């Protein structure tokens, strides 16, 4: 029993990171299930959290990736991947906002044109 | 007989809008005056409607000058107008200059005509402040580099467009401060632009949309938008 506790003690970081990333992954799935989040907008979140689940389960993978990127301190690589993931998600949202504002503009214009159409000649010289 | 509509974007212009509509109708009663009320909080729409001489398109929210003017282009496009005039609702443009403005379109020598304050030698009328003139000349130089058409008054909102230009701009038009960007869009798509000297008046009432810190932000935004706009490939010809 004390041996088991010792294993937990030694691998606290890994346990926390697995719990954290699995928890966040399930939270996103839960939001999609309850239709609070559209599937198309959640793929990136799921991808980012899946990536973090993978590197927290296979800890040496982080060292390999850090070495590949020429980063000596592996936790710095972790932060880099996290920031990259967030940046990509932010850009994705900027694109969505631009698209929404274009659609919103078209709708506002359409409302104005249709309002004039259903009251034909009301404001016009006859 | 060419059908002409005058698009008058107006945001909180209750003090000026009636005078603008009357002056347009005095020059030619056959012109259709389309006032685009850009979500004004004052009585712009009511004042324009009670003149009985204008179609009033009231936007439910404020879109900014570009979104407003584009509503006018959509109206002109759907109702088959041959020529659309963009004419400010603040009284700085002079209605009797419109026949001069549309002449190149009627002759078929231009698709877009821009009224310029800086072309006439005599420099009469409102010439704007020194800082603004510098900004306008800078934008003119940039658009000359990017689309090889010399435009002296790139921020002028006194313009005439033919059918093809109306069709294009009713689909694509910059939203915030659209005039210099529109020059790039039109130039890139092979539209012939011509400038005509016009006289402008200082606005009669209300407030200008650009001043102070905003003008710096405006210049940066417009210059970036012009450069990126010039990177866009021309649209396929069937688009307009």
mmCIF file of C-alpha atoms in Angstrom, chain A residues 4-87:
data_model
loop_
_atom_site.group_PDB
_atom_site.id
_atom_site.type_symbol
_atom_site.label_atom_id
_atom_site.label_comp_id
_atom_site.label_asym_id
_atom_site.label_seq_id
_atom_site.Cartn_x
_atom_site.Cartn_y
_atom_site.Cartn_z
ATOM 1 C CA UNK A 4 1.319 2.614 -4.238
ATOM 2 C CA UNK A 5 1.238 5.909 -2.359
ATOM 3 C CA UNK A 6 4.912 6.386 -3.184
ATOM 4 C CA UNK A 7 4.152 5.977 -6.931
ATOM 5 C CA UNK A 8 1.435 8.602 -6.693
ATOM 6 C CA UNK A 9 3.784 10.876 -4.756
ATOM 7 C CA UNK A 10 6.463 10.577 -7.469
ATOM 8 C CA UNK A 11 4.130 11.153 -10.386
ATOM 9 C CA UNK A 12 1.978 13.975 -9.050
ATOM 10 C CA UNK A 13 2.662 16.237 -12.042
ATOM 11 C CA UNK A 14 1.646 13.573 -14.500
ATOM 12 C CA UNK A 15 -1.500 12.698 -12.578
ATOM 13 C CA UNK A 16 -2.574 16.332 -12.336
ATOM 14 C CA UNK A 17 -1.920 17.003 -16.003
ATOM 15 C CA UNK A 18 -3.819 13.870 -17.098
ATOM 16 C CA UNK A 19 -6.756 14.746 -14.827
ATOM 17 C CA UNK A 20 -6.717 18.368 -16.014
ATOM 18 C CA UNK A 21 -6.606 17.688 -19.734
ATOM 19 C CA UNK A 22 -9.098 14.789 -19.576
ATOM 20 C CA UNK A 23 -11.407 16.959 -17.461
ATOM 21 C CA UNK A 24 -11.280 19.850 -19.935
ATOM 22 C CA UNK A 25 -11.746 17.445 -22.851
ATOM 23 C CA UNK A 26 -14.861 15.982 -21.207
ATOM 24 C CA UNK A 27 -16.118 19.478 -20.357
ATOM 25 C CA UNK A 28 -16.040 20.410 -24.081
ATOM 26 C CA UNK A 29 -17.798 17.141 -24.978
ATOM 27 C CA UNK A 30 -20.396 17.923 -22.316
ATOM 28 C CA UNK A 31 -20.965 21.412 -23.772
ATOM 29 C CA UNK A 32 -21.455 19.974 -27.259
ATOM 30 C CA UNK A 33 -23.845 17.377 -25.882
ATOM 31 C CA UNK A 34 -25.970 20.081 -24.258
ATOM 32 C CA UNK A 35 -25.839 22.127 -27.506
ATOM 33 C CA UNK A 36 -24.091 25.022 -25.765
ATOM 34 C CA UNK A 37 -21.216 24.755 -28.215
ATOM 35 C CA UNK A 38 -21.426 24.077 -31.923
ATOM 36 C CA UNK A 39 -19.436 21.095 -33.171
ATOM 37 C CA UNK A 40 -17.714 23.140 -35.873
ATOM 38 C CA UNK A 41 -16.344 25.561 -33.245
ATOM 39 C CA UNK A 42 -15.243 22.849 -30.838
ATOM 40 C CA UNK A 43 -13.002 20.738 -33.059
ATOM 41 C CA UNK A 44 -10.014 22.977 -32.307
ATOM 42 C CA UNK A 45 -10.615 22.804 -28.553
ATOM 43 C CA UNK A 46 -10.907 19.013 -28.680
ATOM 44 C CA UNK A 47 -7.726 18.782 -30.759
ATOM 45 C CA UNK A 48 -5.753 20.941 -28.324
ATOM 46 C CA UNK A 49 -6.930 18.997 -25.263
ATOM 47 C CA UNK A 50 -6.405 15.636 -26.979
ATOM 48 C CA UNK A 51 -2.833 16.708 -27.697
ATOM 49 C CA UNK A 52 -2.323 17.566 -24.018
ATOM 50 C CA UNK A 53 -3.800 14.231 -22.922
ATOM 51 C CA UNK A 54 -1.336 12.448 -25.205
ATOM 52 C CA UNK A 55 1.737 14.309 -23.943
ATOM 53 C CA UNK A 56 0.713 13.918 -20.313
ATOM 54 C CA UNK A 57 0.217 10.135 -20.697
ATOM 55 C CA UNK A 58 3.428 9.611 -22.683
ATOM 56 C CA UNK A 59 5.764 11.891 -20.772
ATOM 57 C CA UNK A 60 8.930 11.164 -22.797
ATOM 58 C CA UNK A 61 7.071 12.428 -25.872
ATOM 59 C CA UNK A 62 7.375 15.991 -24.560
ATOM 60 C CA UNK A 63 11.156 15.621 -24.303
ATOM 61 C CA UNK A 64 11.313 14.281 -27.854
ATOM 62 C CA UNK A 65 9.203 17.183 -29.170
ATOM 63 C CA UNK A 66 11.266 19.724 -27.212
ATOM 64 C CA UNK A 67 14.492 18.295 -28.585
ATOM 65 C CA UNK A 68 13.056 18.378 -32.116
ATOM 66 C CA UNK A 69 12.255 22.058 -31.689
ATOM 67 C CA UNK A 70 15.694 22.729 -30.198
ATOM 68 C CA UNK A 71 14.276 23.645 -26.773
ATOM 69 C CA UNK A 72 16.536 22.575 -23.872
ATOM 70 C CA UNK A 73 13.987 22.969 -21.114
ATOM 71 C CA UNK A 74 11.025 20.655 -21.799
ATOM 72 C CA UNK A 75 8.413 22.550 -19.727
ATOM 73 C CA UNK A 76 9.123 25.632 -21.911
ATOM 74 C CA UNK A 77 8.086 23.533 -24.896
ATOM 75 C CA UNK A 78 4.873 22.681 -23.100
ATOM 76 C CA UNK A 79 4.110 26.390 -22.670
ATOM 77 C CA UNK A 80 4.997 27.024 -26.309
ATOM 78 C CA UNK A 81 2.539 24.358 -27.486
ATOM 79 C CA UNK A 82 -0.124 25.751 -25.169
ATOM 80 C CA UNK A 83 0.337 29.307 -26.462
ATOM 81 C CA UNK A 84 0.343 28.113 -30.086
ATOM 82 C CA UNK A 85 -2.904 26.214 -29.491
ATOM 83 C CA UNK A 86 -4.551 29.262 -27.908
ATOM 84 C CA UNK A 87 -3.322 31.550 -30.713
#
